[in-house]
Coordinates of C-alpha atoms in Angstrom, one line a residue:
M324 CA 0.3 0.5 0.1
P325 CA 1.7 3.7 -0.3
T326 CA 2.5 5.5 2.3
N327 CA 3.8 8.2 3.1
T328 CA 7.0 7.6 5.2
V329 CA 6.3 11.3 8.1
S330 CA 3.0 11.5 8.3
A331 CA 2.3 7.8 8.4
A332 CA -0.4 7.6 6.5
R333 CA -1.4 5.0 4.3
C334 CA -4.2 4.3 1.1
T335 CA -4.5 0.4 -0.1
I336 CA -7.1 -0.8 -3.0
K337 CA -8.5 -4.4 -2.6
L338 CA -10.4 -6.7 -4.9
I339 CA -13.7 -7.5 -4.3
T340 CA -14.4 -11.2 -5.2
P341 CA -18.2 -13.3 -5.0
S342 CA -18.4 -16.2 -2.1
S343 CA -18.0 -19.8 -4.6
S344 CA -19.6 -21.6 -1.8
S345 CA -22.6 -21.6 -0.7
A346 CA -20.8 -22.6 2.5
S347 CA -19.4 -19.0 3.5
T348 CA -21.6 -15.7 1.7
K349 CA -18.3 -13.3 2.7
P350 CA -16.6 -12.3 -0.2
T351 CA -12.8 -12.7 -0.7
K352 CA -11.1 -9.4 -0.3
T353 CA -7.5 -9.2 -1.8
A354 CA -5.2 -6.5 -1.9
C355 CA -3.9 -5.3 -5.2
Q356 CA -0.1 -5.3 -6.2
E357 CA 1.2 -2.7 -6.9
Y358 CA 4.0 -1.2 -8.5
S359 CA 6.5 1.4 -9.9
Q360 CA 5.1 3.6 -6.9
Q361 CA 6.9 7.3 -5.7
S362 CA 7.0 10.6 -4.0
I363 CA 6.7 13.4 -5.5
T364 CA 5.4 16.6 -4.2
D365 CA 2.8 19.1 -5.7
P366 CA 4.8 22.9 -6.8
I367 CA 2.0 24.2 -7.2
T368 CA -0.1 23.3 -4.6
G369 CA 1.9 21.5 -1.9
A370 CA 0.6 18.2 -1.8
F371 CA 2.6 15.4 -1.2
K372 CA 1.3 12.7 -4.5
E373 CA 1.7 9.0 -3.4
I374 CA 1.1 7.3 -6.9
V375 CA 1.5 3.5 -7.3
T376 CA 0.2 1.7 -10.8
I377 CA -2.3 -1.3 -9.9
E378 CA -3.3 -3.5 -11.4
S379 CA -7.2 -3.7 -13.2
K380 CA -9.7 -6.5 -13.7
Q381 CA -12.2 -5.9 -15.4
S382 CA -15.9 -6.1 -13.8
S383 CA -15.0 -7.1 -10.0
R384 CA -15.2 -4.8 -7.7
F385 CA -13.6 -3.1 -5.1
Q386 CA -12.5 -1.1 -2.3
I387 CA -10.5 1.7 -0.2
S388 CA -9.4 2.2 2.6
F389 CA -7.3 5.2 4.8
Q390 CA -5.9 5.1 7.8
V391 CA -4.7 9.2 8.6
H392 CA -3.0 10.1 11.7
H393 CA -5.0 13.6 13.4
T394 CA -1.5 15.0 13.4
A395 CA -0.6 14.1 9.6
Y396 CA -0.9 17.5 8.9
D397 CA 0.9 18.6 11.0
L398 CA 3.7 16.9 10.6
L399 CA 3.8 17.6 6.9
E400 CA 3.7 20.8 7.2
R401 CA 7.2 21.1 9.2
T402 CA 9.4 18.8 6.6
K403 CA 8.7 21.9 3.9
P404 CA 11.8 23.6 3.3
S405 CA 8.8 27.0 3.0
R406 CA 9.3 26.4 7.8
S407 CA 11.4 28.1 9.5
S408 CA 14.4 25.8 11.2
R409 CA 13.3 28.7 14.1
S410 CA 9.4 26.4 14.0
T411 CA 10.5 23.1 13.8
A412 CA 13.2 23.1 16.6
T413 CA 11.0 24.8 19.2
G414 CA 9.4 20.7 20.0
K415 CA 6.0 22.4 20.3
P416 CA 3.5 20.4 20.5
L417 CA 1.6 18.6 17.6
K418 CA -1.4 19.4 16.7
S419 CA -4.7 18.3 15.1
S420 CA -6.7 18.1 12.8
D421 CA -9.9 17.1 11.4
Y422 CA -10.0 16.4 7.6
V423 CA -12.3 15.9 4.5
V424 CA -11.6 12.9 2.6
D425 CA -12.9 13.3 -1.8
F426 CA -13.3 10.4 -3.7
F427 CA -12.4 10.9 -7.8
L428 CA -13.2 7.8 -10.2
D429 CA -11.1 8.4 -13.8
G430 CA -11.5 12.4 -12.6
I431 CA -14.7 12.1 -11.0
S432 CA -16.3 13.1 -8.2
I433 CA -18.1 10.4 -6.7
G434 CA -18.3 11.5 -3.0
G435 CA -16.4 11.6 0.3
G436 CA -16.1 11.4 3.8
Y437 CA -15.0 12.9 7.3
H438 CA -12.7 12.2 9.9
Q439 CA -12.8 14.1 13.4
H440 CA -9.7 14.0 15.8
H441 CA -12.3 12.9 18.8
T442 CA -9.9 9.7 18.9
Q443 CA -6.3 9.8 19.4
T444 CA -5.5 6.9 17.5
A445 CA -6.8 5.9 14.1
R446 CA -8.9 3.8 12.5
R447 CA -9.0 2.7 9.2
H448 CA -11.4 3.7 7.2
T449 CA -13.6 1.9 3.8
I450 CA -15.8 2.7 0.9
S451 CA -17.0 0.3 -0.3
A452 CA -19.8 1.9 -2.1
F453 CA -22.2 5.2 -2.5
P454 CA -25.6 5.3 -1.5
S455 CA -27.8 6.4 -4.1
S456 CA -31.2 6.7 -1.8
N457 CA -32.0 5.9 1.3
I458 CA -32.5 2.0 0.9
T459 CA -29.9 1.4 -3.0
A460 CA -25.8 1.8 -2.9
R461 CA -24.0 1.7 -6.7
P462 CA -20.7 -0.9 -5.6
L463 CA -16.9 0.6 -6.2
Q464 CA -16.4 -1.4 -9.7
F465 CA -14.6 -1.7 -13.0
A466 CA -16.0 -1.9 -16.0
P467 CA -15.0 -2.5 -20.2
L468 CA -14.2 0.7 -21.0
H469 CA -17.1 1.3 -24.4
L470 CA -16.1 3.0 -26.9
V471 CA -18.0 3.6 -30.9
D472 CA -18.0 5.1 -33.6
P473 CA -18.7 9.5 -32.6
D474 CA -20.3 9.7 -36.1
D475 CA -22.7 7.1 -35.3
Y476 CA -24.3 10.1 -32.3
P477 CA -25.0 12.9 -32.3
Q478 CA -22.7 15.9 -31.0
D479 CA -25.8 18.2 -30.0
L480 CA -26.6 17.3 -26.8
T481 CA -29.1 19.4 -26.2
G482 CA -32.2 17.1 -24.7
V483 CA -30.0 14.0 -24.4
E484 CA -30.2 13.6 -21.1
S485 CA -29.2 10.1 -20.2
P486 CA -25.4 10.1 -20.7
A487 CA -25.2 6.3 -21.9
E488 CA -26.5 8.2 -25.1
Q489 CA -24.0 10.8 -25.8
V490 CA -20.3 10.8 -26.1
C491 CA -18.5 11.9 -23.7
Q492 CA -16.0 15.4 -24.7
D493 CA -14.1 16.2 -21.4
E494 CA -11.3 16.9 -21.7
E495 CA -10.6 17.1 -17.9
I496 CA -12.2 13.2 -17.6
I497 CA -10.2 11.4 -20.7
R498 CA -7.5 12.8 -19.4
S499 CA -8.2 11.2 -16.3
L500 CA -9.0 7.6 -17.5
G501 CA -6.7 4.0 -15.9
T502 CA -6.7 6.9 -12.4
I503 CA -8.3 6.1 -8.9
E504 CA -7.7 9.4 -5.9
V505 CA -8.2 10.0 -2.3
K506 CA -7.2 13.5 -2.6
I507 CA -7.8 14.5 2.0
T508 CA -8.2 18.1 2.9
R509 CA -7.4 19.8 6.1
C510 CA -10.7 20.8 8.0
E511 CA -13.0 22.1 11.1
L512 CA -16.7 19.9 11.5
S513 CA -19.2 20.6 13.1
L514 CA -21.6 17.8 14.3
K515 CA -24.9 18.2 12.0
E516 CA -29.0 17.8 12.8
R517 CA -30.0 14.9 11.7
R518 CA -33.3 15.6 9.8
S519 CA -36.2 12.3 9.4
N520 CA -37.0 13.8 6.0
R521 CA -33.9 12.9 4.2
K522 CA -33.8 13.6 -0.5
R523 CA -32.9 11.2 -2.3
I524 CA -28.7 11.3 -2.7
R525 CA -28.1 12.2 -6.2
L526 CA -24.7 10.7 -8.1
R527 CA -23.4 11.9 -10.8
P528 CA -22.8 9.8 -13.8
T529 CA -19.7 7.5 -14.0
S530 CA -17.0 6.7 -16.8
N531 CA -18.6 3.2 -16.8
D532 CA -21.9 4.7 -17.9
M533 CA -20.3 6.9 -20.8
M534 CA -19.3 5.9 -24.0
F535 CA -15.3 7.8 -24.9
S536 CA -14.5 8.1 -28.9
E537 CA -13.0 5.8 -30.3
S538 CA -9.7 8.3 -30.7
I539 CA -8.7 8.2 -27.6
K540 CA -7.7 5.1 -26.6
K541 CA -5.2 6.4 -24.1
A542 CA -1.8 3.8 -23.4
R543 CA -4.0 1.0 -24.6
L544 CA -7.3 1.4 -21.3
S545 CA -9.3 -1.9 -21.4
S546 CA -11.4 -0.7 -18.6
T547 CA -12.5 2.1 -16.2
A548 CA -13.1 2.5 -12.6
G549 CA -16.6 3.6 -11.5
L550 CA -19.8 2.4 -10.1
G551 CA -21.9 -0.5 -10.3
Q552 CA -25.2 -0.8 -10.0
P553 CA -27.2 0.1 -7.4
T554 CA -28.2 -2.7 -4.9
F555 CA -30.2 -3.3 -1.5
Y556 CA -28.5 -1.5 1.1
E557 CA -29.4 -0.7 5.2
R558 CA -28.2 2.9 6.2
E559 CA -27.4 2.8 9.9
N560 CA -29.9 4.5 12.0
D561 CA -27.1 6.3 13.8
R562 CA -24.8 7.6 11.9
I563 CA -23.1 10.7 12.9
S564 CA -23.5 13.4 10.2
Y565 CA -21.4 15.9 10.2
R566 CA -21.2 19.4 8.9
V567 CA -18.0 21.3 7.4
R568 CA -16.8 24.7 8.7
C569 CA -13.9 25.8 7.2
Q570 CA -11.5 24.2 5.0
D571 CA -8.5 25.2 3.2
P572 CA -8.2 25.1 -0.7
N573 CA -5.9 22.3 -1.7
P574 CA -5.7 19.1 -0.3
F575 CA -2.1 18.4 1.7
L576 CA -2.3 14.4 0.6
H577 CA -3.5 12.8 -2.3
F578 CA -2.7 9.0 -2.9
I579 CA -3.1 8.5 -6.8
F580 CA -3.8 4.6 -8.0
K581 CA -3.5 4.5 -12.0
Y582 CA -4.4 1.4 -13.1
K583 CA -3.2 -1.2 -15.7
P584 CA -4.7 -4.2 -18.0
R585 CA -1.9 -7.0 -16.7
S586 CA -1.3 -6.9 -20.6
V587 CA 0.0 -3.1 -21.3
L588 CA 2.3 -3.6 -17.3
I589 CA 3.9 -6.6 -19.7
A590 CA 4.8 -4.9 -22.1
E591 CA 5.8 -1.5 -20.0
G592 CA 8.5 -3.7 -18.2
I593 CA 6.2 -3.6 -15.0
L594 CA 6.1 -6.7 -15.4
P595 CA 8.0 -9.7 -16.3
P596 CA 6.7 -11.4 -18.9
P597 CA 4.3 -15.8 -17.7
I598 CA 7.5 -18.4 -17.6
I599 CA 6.2 -21.2 -19.6
P600 CA 6.8 -24.7 -18.1
P601 CA 9.7 -26.3 -20.9
E602 CA 7.5 -29.4 -20.8
L603 CA 4.3 -27.0 -22.5
A604 CA 6.9 -25.4 -25.1
V605 CA 8.4 -28.5 -26.3
E606 CA 4.7 -29.8 -26.2
G607 CA 3.6 -26.6 -28.2
A608 CA 6.5 -26.4 -29.9
S609 CA 5.7 -30.6 -31.9
T610 CA 2.1 -29.7 -32.3
S611 CA 2.0 -25.7 -33.8
T612 CA 5.1 -25.9 -35.8
K613 CA 6.5 -27.4 -38.8
P614 CA 10.0 -28.6 -39.8
D615 CA 11.9 -27.0 -42.7
R616 CA 12.1 -29.7 -45.6
K617 CA 14.8 -27.2 -46.3
S618 CA 16.7 -27.6 -43.4
S619 CA 19.1 -30.1 -43.0
S620 CA 21.0 -29.5 -40.4
P621 CA 20.2 -32.0 -37.1
E622 CA 20.1 -29.5 -35.0
N623 CA 17.7 -27.8 -36.6
R624 CA 14.8 -32.1 -36.2
I625 CA 16.4 -32.0 -33.2
T626 CA 14.6 -29.0 -31.5
I627 CA 10.9 -29.8 -33.7
E628 CA 11.2 -33.7 -33.6
S629 CA 9.7 -34.6 -29.9
G630 CA 12.5 -37.7 -30.5
P631 CA 14.7 -38.3 -32.2
E632 CA 16.9 -40.8 -30.8
S633 CA 14.0 -43.0 -30.6
E634 CA 12.9 -43.2 -33.7
K635 CA 16.1 -42.5 -35.5
E636 CA 16.6 -46.1 -33.5
E637 CA 13.2 -47.4 -35.3
S638 CA 15.1 -46.6 -38.3
R639 CA 17.3 -48.5 -38.3
V640 CA 16.1 -51.6 -37.0
I641 CA 13.1 -51.2 -39.6
K642 CA 16.4 -51.6 -42.1
K643 CA 18.1 -54.4 -40.5
E644 CA 14.4 -56.4 -41.0
R645 CA 14.2 -54.8 -44.3
R646 CA 18.3 -57.2 -45.1
E647 CA 17.5 -60.0 -43.0
K648 CA 14.5 -60.2 -45.5
E649 CA 15.9 -59.5 -48.3
T650 CA 19.0 -62.3 -47.7
S651 CA 16.2 -65.5 -46.5
C652 CA 14.1 -64.0 -49.8
K653 CA 17.5 -65.0 -52.1
K654 CA 17.8 -68.2 -50.0
E655 CA 15.3 -69.4 -50.3
D656 CA 15.5 -68.6 -54.4
D657 CA 18.3 -69.8 -54.1
N658 CA 17.0 -73.7 -53.0
E659 CA 14.3 -74.1 -54.8
K660 CA 16.7 -74.0 -57.9
L661 CA 19.1 -76.0 -56.6
N662 CA 16.3 -77.9 -55.3
C663 CA 14.6 -78.6 -59.3
R664 CA 17.8 -78.8 -60.0
S665 CA 18.8 -81.6 -58.1
G666 CA 15.2 -83.4 -59.0
R667 CA 15.2 -84.2 -62.3
K668 CA 18.1 -85.7 -61.6
N669 CA 17.5 -87.9 -59.2
D670 CA 14.0 -88.8 -61.1
G671 CA 16.5 -90.5 -64.4
K672 CA 18.4 -92.0 -61.2
K673 CA 15.2 -94.1 -60.5
R674 CA 13.8 -94.3 -63.5
G675 CA 17.3 -96.1 -64.6
T676 CA 17.3 -98.4 -60.9
G677 CA 13.7 -98.4 -61.3
G678 CA 13.6 -100.4 -64.5
E679 CA 16.2 -103.4 -63.1
R680 CA 14.6 -103.5 -59.4
N681 CA 11.1 -105.0 -61.7
G682 CA 13.5 -107.5 -64.2
Q683 CA 11.4 -105.3 -66.9
I684 CA 14.6 -105.2 -69.7
D685 CA 14.4 -105.1 -72.7
Q686 CA 15.0 -108.4 -74.8
K687 CA 14.8 -105.7 -78.7
P688 CA 17.8 -103.5 -77.8
R689 CA 16.9 -100.7 -80.0
R690 CA 20.1 -99.5 -82.6
V691 CA 21.3 -96.3 -81.8
S692 CA 22.3 -94.9 -85.1
P693 CA 24.7 -91.8 -84.8
Q694 CA 22.8 -89.8 -86.3
T695 CA 18.8 -90.6 -83.9
D696 CA 20.8 -87.1 -82.0
R697 CA 20.4 -85.0 -85.0
K698 CA 18.2 -82.8 -86.1
P699 CA 16.7 -83.8 -89.8
E700 CA 18.4 -80.9 -92.2
L701 CA 14.8 -79.3 -93.1
T702 CA 16.8 -76.9 -95.6
T703 CA 17.4 -80.7 -98.6
R704 CA 13.7 -81.5 -97.4
T705 CA 12.1 -77.5 -97.8
T706 CA 14.0 -77.8 -101.5
Q707 CA 13.0 -80.9 -103.2
D708 CA 8.8 -79.8 -101.7
I709 CA 9.4 -76.2 -103.3
K710 CA 11.4 -77.4 -106.2
P711 CA 9.0 -76.6 -109.7
S712 CA 8.3 -79.5 -112.2
K713 CA 9.8 -79.8 -115.5
P714 CA 6.7 -77.8 -117.6
M715 CA 5.4 -80.5 -120.1
F716 CA 5.2 -79.7 -124.4
I717 CA 2.0 -81.9 -126.0
D718 CA 1.9 -82.0 -129.6
L719 CA -1.5 -81.4 -130.7
T720 CA -1.0 -81.2 -134.8
L721 CA -2.9 -83.8 -136.2

């Protein structure tokens, strides 16, 4: 939480998450993580400013808590260089003061509260909603930024009552988008008389109820901070009311929260980028990235493929099986050829031996002429058959 080191005044914003289980009805409150804290002094008003950056959550409710000691104003005044050293060295006791606390969401004042010094201990005050009537209240809430084309909406605002029907042209609001401010001003309070008939409280429309031109995309914002829809609210009857008798023109303490979405905080270097586990990175690369066919480097293949060693081993086994199959096929072919040749020889031997065993001996041995194995000479026969006969002449004379 941003804390003023001199006065120990502090302020914080907590996100309110509704309870998910039916057993517990209390919502969960989580303090916003704060980044880039700065402590500066306004050169014009002399106010002490505490500036921090927080992460915004769309459609999330939030609350503002602050704690200011009743001597904070006097402590801060004594540290200013304009004060003479004589006044600080006298050792005078610190003075107590009353305060008025004003809240601004995107530059729009939504109301405030009072802090009287009737107690010596500083109490923590929390604001989560502002009353819109005697029985309803509107909670503090983030909402999506509503961007529109200004040409689609009338520029003449006469007769237009609802802010939802017009585009915001207020430069102060546009310039203050993305900020939540808490201003604390010294004042004098007095008790206010209670009235039985209370008038209906009217709140000014917030940035959640407005539309903005697409050309004002300031700092890549995606949400606004304002008031949500009215809900039932029970007002405390014994609540004390105050009246401001006098007030300083400028606040002496100013808390500023600059809210931005997580993507913008990462882009600006305020938040570190998310760390992706190596397992998810490898799975994403194997599913979404295809290997480069042109690249022949083994390192590139290893980074893309999920298991290079196992695939190499599988390819070796497949090649080995193919070689074994080829060699076995060749051996089978050779065996078949050898079997065929040996079978023919065995058949011849079996025929000869079988005849002798059966006692069937040829009584008339065949003549074996030397020319039985010769092939007939077809050339001689063909020439005789083809040779034409001699012509015959018949004498027809009488």
